[in-house]
XYZ file of C-alpha atoms in Angstrom:
445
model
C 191.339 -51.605 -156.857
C 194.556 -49.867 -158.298
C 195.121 -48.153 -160.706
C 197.122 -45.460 -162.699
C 194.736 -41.992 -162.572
C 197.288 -39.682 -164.794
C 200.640 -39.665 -166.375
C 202.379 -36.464 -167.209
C 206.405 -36.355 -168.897
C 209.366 -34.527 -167.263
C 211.845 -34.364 -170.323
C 213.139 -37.387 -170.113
C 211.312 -38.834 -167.205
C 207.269 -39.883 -166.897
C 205.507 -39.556 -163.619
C 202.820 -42.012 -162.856
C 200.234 -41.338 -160.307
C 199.259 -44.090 -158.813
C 195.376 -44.373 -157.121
C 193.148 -46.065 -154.935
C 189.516 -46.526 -154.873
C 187.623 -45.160 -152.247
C 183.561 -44.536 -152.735
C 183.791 -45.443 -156.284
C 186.542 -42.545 -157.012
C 190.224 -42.937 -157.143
C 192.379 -41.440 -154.532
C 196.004 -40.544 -155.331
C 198.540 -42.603 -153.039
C 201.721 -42.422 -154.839
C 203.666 -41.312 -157.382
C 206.412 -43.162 -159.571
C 209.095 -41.624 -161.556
C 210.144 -43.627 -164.788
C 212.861 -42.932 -167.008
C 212.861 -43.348 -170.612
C 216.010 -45.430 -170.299
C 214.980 -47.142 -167.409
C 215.550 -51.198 -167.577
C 212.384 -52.427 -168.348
C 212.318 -54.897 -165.336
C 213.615 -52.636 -163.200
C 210.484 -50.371 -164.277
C 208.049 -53.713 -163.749
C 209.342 -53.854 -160.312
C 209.516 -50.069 -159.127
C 206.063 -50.316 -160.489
C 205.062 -53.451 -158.551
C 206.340 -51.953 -154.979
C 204.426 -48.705 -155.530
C 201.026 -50.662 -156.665
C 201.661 -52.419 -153.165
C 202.405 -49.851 -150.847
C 199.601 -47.705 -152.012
C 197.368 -50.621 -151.416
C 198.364 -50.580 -148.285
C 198.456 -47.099 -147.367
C 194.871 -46.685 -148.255
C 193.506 -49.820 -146.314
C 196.232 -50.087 -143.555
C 197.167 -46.861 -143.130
C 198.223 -46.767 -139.162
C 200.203 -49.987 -140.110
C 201.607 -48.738 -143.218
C 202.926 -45.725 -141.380
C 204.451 -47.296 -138.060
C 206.261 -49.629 -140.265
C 207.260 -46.909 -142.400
C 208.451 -44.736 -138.905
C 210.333 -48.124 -137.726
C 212.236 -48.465 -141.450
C 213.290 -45.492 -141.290
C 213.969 -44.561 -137.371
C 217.247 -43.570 -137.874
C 216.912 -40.521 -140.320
C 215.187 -37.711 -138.181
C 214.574 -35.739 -141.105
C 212.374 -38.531 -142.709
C 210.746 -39.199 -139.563
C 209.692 -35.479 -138.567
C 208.376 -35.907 -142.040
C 206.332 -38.648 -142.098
C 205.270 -37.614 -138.324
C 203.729 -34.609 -140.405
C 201.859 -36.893 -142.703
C 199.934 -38.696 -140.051
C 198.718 -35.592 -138.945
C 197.594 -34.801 -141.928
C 196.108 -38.656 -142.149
C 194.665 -38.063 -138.664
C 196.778 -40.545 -137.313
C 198.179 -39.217 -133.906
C 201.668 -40.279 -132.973
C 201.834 -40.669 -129.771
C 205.261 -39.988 -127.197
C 206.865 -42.833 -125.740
C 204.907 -44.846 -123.078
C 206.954 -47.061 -120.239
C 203.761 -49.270 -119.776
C 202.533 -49.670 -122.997
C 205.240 -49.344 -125.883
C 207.564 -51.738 -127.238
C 211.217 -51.870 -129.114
C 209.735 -50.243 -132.215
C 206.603 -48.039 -133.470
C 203.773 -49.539 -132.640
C 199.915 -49.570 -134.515
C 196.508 -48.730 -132.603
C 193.622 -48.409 -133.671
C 193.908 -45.005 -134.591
C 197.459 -43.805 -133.333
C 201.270 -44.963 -133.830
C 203.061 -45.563 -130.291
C 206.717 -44.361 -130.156
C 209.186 -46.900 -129.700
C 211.389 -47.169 -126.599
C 214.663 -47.696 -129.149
C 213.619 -44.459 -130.255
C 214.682 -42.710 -126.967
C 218.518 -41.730 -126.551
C 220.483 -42.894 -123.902
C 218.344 -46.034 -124.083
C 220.296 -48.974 -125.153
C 219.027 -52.301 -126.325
C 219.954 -54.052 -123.278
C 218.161 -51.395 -121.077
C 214.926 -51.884 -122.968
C 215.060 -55.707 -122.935
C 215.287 -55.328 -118.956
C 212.393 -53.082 -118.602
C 210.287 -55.385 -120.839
C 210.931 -58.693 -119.092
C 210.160 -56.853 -115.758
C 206.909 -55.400 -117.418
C 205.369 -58.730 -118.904
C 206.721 -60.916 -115.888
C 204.721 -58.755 -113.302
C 202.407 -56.153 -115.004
C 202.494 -52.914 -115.570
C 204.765 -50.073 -113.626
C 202.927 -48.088 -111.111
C 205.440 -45.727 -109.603
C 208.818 -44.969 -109.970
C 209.484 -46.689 -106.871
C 207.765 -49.960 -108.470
C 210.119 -49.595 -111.751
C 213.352 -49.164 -110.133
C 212.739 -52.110 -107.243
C 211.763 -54.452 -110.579
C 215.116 -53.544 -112.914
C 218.598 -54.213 -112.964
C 220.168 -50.833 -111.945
C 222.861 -52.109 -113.818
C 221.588 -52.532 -117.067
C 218.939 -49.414 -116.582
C 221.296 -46.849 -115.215
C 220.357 -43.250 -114.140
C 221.236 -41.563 -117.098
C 218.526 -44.170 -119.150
C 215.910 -43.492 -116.429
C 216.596 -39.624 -116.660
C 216.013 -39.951 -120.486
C 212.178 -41.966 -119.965
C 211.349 -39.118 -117.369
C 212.171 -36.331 -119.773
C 211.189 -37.378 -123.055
C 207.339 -38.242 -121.220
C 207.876 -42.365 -120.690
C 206.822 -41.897 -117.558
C 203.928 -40.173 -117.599
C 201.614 -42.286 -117.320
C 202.763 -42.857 -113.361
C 203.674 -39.803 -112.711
C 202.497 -36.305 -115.093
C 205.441 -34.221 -113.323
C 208.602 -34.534 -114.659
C 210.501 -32.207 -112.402
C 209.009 -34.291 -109.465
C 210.785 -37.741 -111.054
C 213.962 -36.320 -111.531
C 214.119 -34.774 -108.077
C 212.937 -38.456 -106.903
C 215.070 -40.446 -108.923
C 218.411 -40.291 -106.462
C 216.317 -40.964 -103.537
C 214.627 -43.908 -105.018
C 217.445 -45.659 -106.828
C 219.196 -45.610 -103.455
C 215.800 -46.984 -101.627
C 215.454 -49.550 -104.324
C 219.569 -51.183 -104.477
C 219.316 -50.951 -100.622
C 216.040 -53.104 -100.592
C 218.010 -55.531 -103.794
C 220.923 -55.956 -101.149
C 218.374 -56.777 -98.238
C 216.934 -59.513 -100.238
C 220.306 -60.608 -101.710
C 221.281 -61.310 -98.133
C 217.633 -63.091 -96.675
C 217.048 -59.409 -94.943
C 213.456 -58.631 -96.693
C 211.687 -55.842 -94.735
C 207.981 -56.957 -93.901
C 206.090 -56.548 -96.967
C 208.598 -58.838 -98.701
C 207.811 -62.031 -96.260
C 204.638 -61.497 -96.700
C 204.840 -62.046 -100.560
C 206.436 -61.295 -103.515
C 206.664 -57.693 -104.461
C 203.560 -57.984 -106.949
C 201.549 -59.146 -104.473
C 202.328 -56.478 -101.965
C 202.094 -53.331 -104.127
C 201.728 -51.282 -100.749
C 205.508 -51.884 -100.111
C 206.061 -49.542 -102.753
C 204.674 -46.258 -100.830
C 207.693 -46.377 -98.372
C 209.672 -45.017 -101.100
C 211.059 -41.804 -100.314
C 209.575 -38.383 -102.097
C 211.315 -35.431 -102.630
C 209.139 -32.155 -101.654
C 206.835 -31.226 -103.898
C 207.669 -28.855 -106.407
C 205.821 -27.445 -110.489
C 206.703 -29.205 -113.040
C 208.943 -27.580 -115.859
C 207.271 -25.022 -117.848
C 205.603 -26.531 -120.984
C 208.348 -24.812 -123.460
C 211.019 -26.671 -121.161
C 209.739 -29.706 -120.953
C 209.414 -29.595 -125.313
C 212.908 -28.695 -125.593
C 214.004 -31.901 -123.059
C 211.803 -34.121 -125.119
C 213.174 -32.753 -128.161
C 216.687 -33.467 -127.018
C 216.081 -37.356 -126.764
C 213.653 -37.892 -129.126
C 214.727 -35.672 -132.141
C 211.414 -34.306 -132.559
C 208.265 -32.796 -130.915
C 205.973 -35.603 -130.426
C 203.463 -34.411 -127.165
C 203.245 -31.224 -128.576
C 205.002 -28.755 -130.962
C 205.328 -24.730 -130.146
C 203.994 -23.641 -134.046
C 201.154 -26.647 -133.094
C 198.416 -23.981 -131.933
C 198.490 -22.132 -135.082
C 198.975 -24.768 -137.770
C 195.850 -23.941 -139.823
C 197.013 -20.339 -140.139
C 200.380 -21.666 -141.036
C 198.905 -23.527 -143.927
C 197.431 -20.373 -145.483
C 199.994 -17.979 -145.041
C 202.782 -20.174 -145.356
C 201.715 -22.955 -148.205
C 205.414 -24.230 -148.928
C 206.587 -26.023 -146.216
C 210.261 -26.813 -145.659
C 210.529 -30.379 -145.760
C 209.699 -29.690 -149.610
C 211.722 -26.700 -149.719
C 214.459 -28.978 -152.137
C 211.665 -29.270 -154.658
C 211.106 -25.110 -155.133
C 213.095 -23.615 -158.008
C 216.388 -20.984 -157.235
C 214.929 -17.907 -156.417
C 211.297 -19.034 -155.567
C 210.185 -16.003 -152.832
C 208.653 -18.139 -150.063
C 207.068 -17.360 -146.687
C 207.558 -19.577 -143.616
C 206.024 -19.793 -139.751
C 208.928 -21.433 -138.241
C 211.137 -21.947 -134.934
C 214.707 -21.047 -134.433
C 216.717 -23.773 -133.276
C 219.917 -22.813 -133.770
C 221.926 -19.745 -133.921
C 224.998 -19.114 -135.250
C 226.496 -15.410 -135.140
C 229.085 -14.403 -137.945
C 231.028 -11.840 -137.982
C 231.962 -10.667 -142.019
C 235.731 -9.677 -142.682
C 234.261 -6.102 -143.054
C 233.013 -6.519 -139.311
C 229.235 -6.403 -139.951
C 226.999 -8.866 -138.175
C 225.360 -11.622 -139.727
C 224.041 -14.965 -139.145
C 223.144 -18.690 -140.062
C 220.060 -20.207 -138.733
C 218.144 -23.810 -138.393
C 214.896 -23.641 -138.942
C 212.016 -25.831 -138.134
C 208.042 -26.200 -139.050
C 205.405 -28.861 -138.465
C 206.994 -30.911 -141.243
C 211.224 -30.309 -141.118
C 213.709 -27.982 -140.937
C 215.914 -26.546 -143.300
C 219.365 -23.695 -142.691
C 219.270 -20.191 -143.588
C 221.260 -17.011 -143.899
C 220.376 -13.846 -142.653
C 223.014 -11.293 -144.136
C 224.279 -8.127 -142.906
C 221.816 -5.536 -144.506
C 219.020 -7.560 -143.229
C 220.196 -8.490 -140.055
C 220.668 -4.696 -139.152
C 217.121 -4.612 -139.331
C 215.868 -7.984 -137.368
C 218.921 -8.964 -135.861
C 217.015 -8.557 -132.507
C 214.495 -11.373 -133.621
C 217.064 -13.912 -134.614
C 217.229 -15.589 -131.375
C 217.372 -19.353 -130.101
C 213.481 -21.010 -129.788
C 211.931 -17.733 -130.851
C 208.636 -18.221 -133.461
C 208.940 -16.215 -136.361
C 206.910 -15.913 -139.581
C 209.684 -15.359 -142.397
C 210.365 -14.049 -145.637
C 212.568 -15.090 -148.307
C 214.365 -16.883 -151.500
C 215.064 -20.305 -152.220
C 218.903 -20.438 -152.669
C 220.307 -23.667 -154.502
C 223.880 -24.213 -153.350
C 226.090 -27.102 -153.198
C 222.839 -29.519 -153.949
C 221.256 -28.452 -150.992
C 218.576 -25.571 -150.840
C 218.866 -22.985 -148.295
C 216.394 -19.206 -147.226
C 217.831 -16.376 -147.854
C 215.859 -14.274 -145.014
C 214.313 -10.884 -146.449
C 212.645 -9.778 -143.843
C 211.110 -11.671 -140.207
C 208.070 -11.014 -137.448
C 207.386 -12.949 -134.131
C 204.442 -14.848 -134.696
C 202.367 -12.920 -131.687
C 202.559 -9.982 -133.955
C 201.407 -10.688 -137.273
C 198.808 -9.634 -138.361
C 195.781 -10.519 -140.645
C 193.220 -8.606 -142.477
C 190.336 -10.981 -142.218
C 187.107 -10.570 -145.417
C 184.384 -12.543 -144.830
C 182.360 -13.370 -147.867
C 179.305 -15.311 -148.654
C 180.103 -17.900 -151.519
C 177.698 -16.175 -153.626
C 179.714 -12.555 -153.531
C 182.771 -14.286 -153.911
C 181.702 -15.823 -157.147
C 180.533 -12.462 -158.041
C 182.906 -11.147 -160.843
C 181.574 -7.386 -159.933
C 181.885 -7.875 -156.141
C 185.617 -9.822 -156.728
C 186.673 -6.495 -158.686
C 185.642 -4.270 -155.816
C 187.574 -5.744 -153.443
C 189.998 -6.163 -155.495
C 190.520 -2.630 -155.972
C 189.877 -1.320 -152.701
C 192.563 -3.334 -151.542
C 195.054 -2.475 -154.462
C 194.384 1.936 -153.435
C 195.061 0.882 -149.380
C 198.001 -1.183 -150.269
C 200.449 1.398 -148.686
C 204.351 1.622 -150.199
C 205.145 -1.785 -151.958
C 208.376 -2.364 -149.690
C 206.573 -2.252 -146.091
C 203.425 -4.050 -147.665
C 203.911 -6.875 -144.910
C 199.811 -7.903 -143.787
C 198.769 -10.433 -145.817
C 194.621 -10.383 -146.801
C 192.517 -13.538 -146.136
C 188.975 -14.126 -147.486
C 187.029 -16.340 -145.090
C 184.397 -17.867 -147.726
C 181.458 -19.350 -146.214
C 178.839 -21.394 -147.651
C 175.688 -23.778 -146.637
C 177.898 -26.367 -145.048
C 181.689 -25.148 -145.216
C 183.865 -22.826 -144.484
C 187.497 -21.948 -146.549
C 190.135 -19.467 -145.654
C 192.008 -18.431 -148.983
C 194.847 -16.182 -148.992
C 194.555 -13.856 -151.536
C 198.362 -13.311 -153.604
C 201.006 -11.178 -152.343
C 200.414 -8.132 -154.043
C 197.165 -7.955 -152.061
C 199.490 -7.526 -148.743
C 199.018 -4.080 -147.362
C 200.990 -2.068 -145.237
C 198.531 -0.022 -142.489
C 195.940 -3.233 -141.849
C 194.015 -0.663 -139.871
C 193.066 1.854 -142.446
C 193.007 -1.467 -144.990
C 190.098 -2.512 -142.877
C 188.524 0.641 -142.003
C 188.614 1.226 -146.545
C 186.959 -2.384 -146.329
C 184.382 -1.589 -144.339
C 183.406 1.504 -145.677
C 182.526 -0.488 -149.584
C 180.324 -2.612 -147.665
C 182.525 -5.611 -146.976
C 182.607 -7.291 -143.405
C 186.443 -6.634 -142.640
C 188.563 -6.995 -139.257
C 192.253 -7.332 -137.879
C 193.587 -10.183 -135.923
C 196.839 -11.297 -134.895
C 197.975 -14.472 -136.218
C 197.777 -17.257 -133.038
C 194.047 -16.377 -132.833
C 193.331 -16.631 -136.029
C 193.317 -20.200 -135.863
């Protein structure tokens, strides 16, 4: 059943939340934003489409969201985002697959396949090719296999290049760097052995059948020595390149759950926080760009990225005198700043910036009982407040791990609990009886 859980009214607008039940409660799917001049058809119908996709968003939810992912496959920004809501669904989106995935996203049972049209420097024809070859003699099982089976013509080097990189190919071969230093010596194996056969020269294994039923003529293919693979950063950044996104892993992926306490606004919904809002962020640099003001100080304007988007920011000259030496290309920072509204986009202004491996956290741990004790919450309260430090360097934010019978909740406490020496924060801690300790950030997760 649907139905509409709350309404609340925006000056001239009303936003309808739109639920689901589930276990004899109603879930919140979707919202819809009416106007009070609105055409009252057009409000019928808006209404209509968001009573339907919440229906099926609660019962098919891996469908839903692959279709969702295909509609909208050519706006990176919306995919990265909705890539972040499956996560938080539980739905894993899985990376390309040469064996298994088609044209477009497609549902599991409890995971969304990558498309091959999702791949760049993969054209339609290419993909077509490698599909007919797949469902006319089964599955690929080496990269000698794949290229004897395509038209080198239609899948050229630089297509194959792009399905070893972005991780197509795994699943016949886990090193990438090994591929790519077979591919030259294999395509030339593979359009000698098409030129045999295109003048009645088969080698053995071809008279003896067809190339399915011989899969041993496929060892003869020549291997490059063996050599590692491409360090795990590397190989994110090539599957970045071709597929937009992170999609076998992400470099902020390892500490997400921290990133969700200390940094509760992500930037995909950075458009929705007012001018001015002071934000923090755990984010990746992924691009740089050095400015130099007409007074000659340095400055800079930087991409951004989290789990969820990316967003630009500006790092001006007063601040970057004092982190310029962070604001480099890939590095993982946790950041400080304002919302800035210009030209109907929203931008950081960055205050202040740490590499992730050295943040650290001033970790509480409270039974649920003392934390719902109003005498024990103004204790800590002011111990904290008298080890706070000076308010500009107060940097350490305080987390209260809250444990109960059968759960367990981290809640960051507000930022004028930060403190500035976490050691002697702790140490004060300790002393009034509370358990307190230091940790760095990427363990804390």
């Amino acid at each position: 059943m649907v139905r509409i859980i709350s309404r609340k009214s925006l000056g001239t607008q009303w936003v309808y939340d739109i639920g689901v039940e589930r276990d004899h409660n109603f879930v919140l799917q979707n919202s819809l934003i009416a106007s009070n001049c609105f055409n009252k058809s057009h409000s019928t119908a808006y209404g209509y489409v968001t009573f339907q996709t919440a229906y099926l968003k609660a019962n098919y939810p891996v469908e839903y969201m692959a279709a969702l992912l295909t509609a909208n496959s050519d706006d990176q920004d919306k995919v990265q985002k909705y890539i972040s809501s499956c996560t938080m669904m539980g739905i894993t989106v899985e990376p390309p697959d040469i064996n298994r995935s088609g044209v477009d996203f497609t549902p599991l049972e409890r995971s969304i396949l990558f498309g091959l049209s999702a791949v760049r420097n993969v054209g339609a024809g290419a993909i077509d090719n490698i599909l007919q070859a797949r469902e006319a003699d089964g599955p690929f099982k080496s990269l000698g296999d794949l290229c004897s089976r395509i038209d080198p013509r239609t899948v050229n080097r630089r297509a194959l290049e792009a399905l070893i990189q972005c991780g197509a190919m795994d699943c016949i071969e886990t090193n990438r760097r090994q591929l790519m230093n077979d591919l030259d010596l294999v395509l030339e194996w593979a359009q000698s052995r098409a030129k045999d056969r295109a003048i009645g020269q088969g080698n053995l294994f071809d008279m003896m059948g067809s190339v399915s039923e011989a899969p041993g003529s496929f060892e003869a293919a020549p291997k490059s020595p063996t050599v590692e693979d491409f360090p795990q950063q590397e190989r994110l950044k090539l599957e970045k390149e071709l597929l937009g996104f992170y999609v076998s892993d992400h470099p902020l992926k390892n500490i997400r759950e921290a990133a969700r306490i200390l940094a509760p606004i992500n930037l995909s919904s950075l458009e929705e926080q007012p001018e001015g809002t002071s934000i923090s962020a755990i984010a990746m640099l992924t691009g740089v760009k050095p400015v130099v003001t007409k007074k000659g100080d340095r400055m800079a304007i930087i991409q951004l990225e989290d789990l969820t988007g990316h967003s630009e920011a500006v790092v001006f000259p007063r601040t970057y005198e004092r982190i310029g030496s962070l604001i480099v290309q890939d590095a993982r920072l946790m950041i400080w700043g304002k919302v800035d509204k210009r030209d109907e986009r929203s931008q950081l202004i960055v205050e202040d910036a740490e590499p992730v491996e050295d943040v650290q956290l001033v970790m509480v741990e409270l039974d649920a009982q003392i934390a719902g004790d109003i005498v024990q919450q103004n204790t800590l309260r002011e111990v904290i407040l008298k080890n706070r430090g000076d308010e500009d360097q107060c940097k350490t934010p305080v987390v209260a791990i809250v444990a109960g019978a059968h759960r367990r909740e981290l809640v960051r406490l507000g930022n004028q609990f930060r403190v500035q020496d976490y050691q002697a924060a702790v140490a004060a801690l300790n002393r009034a009886g509370f358990r307190a300790r230091s940790t760095v950030l990427t363990s804390a997760s």
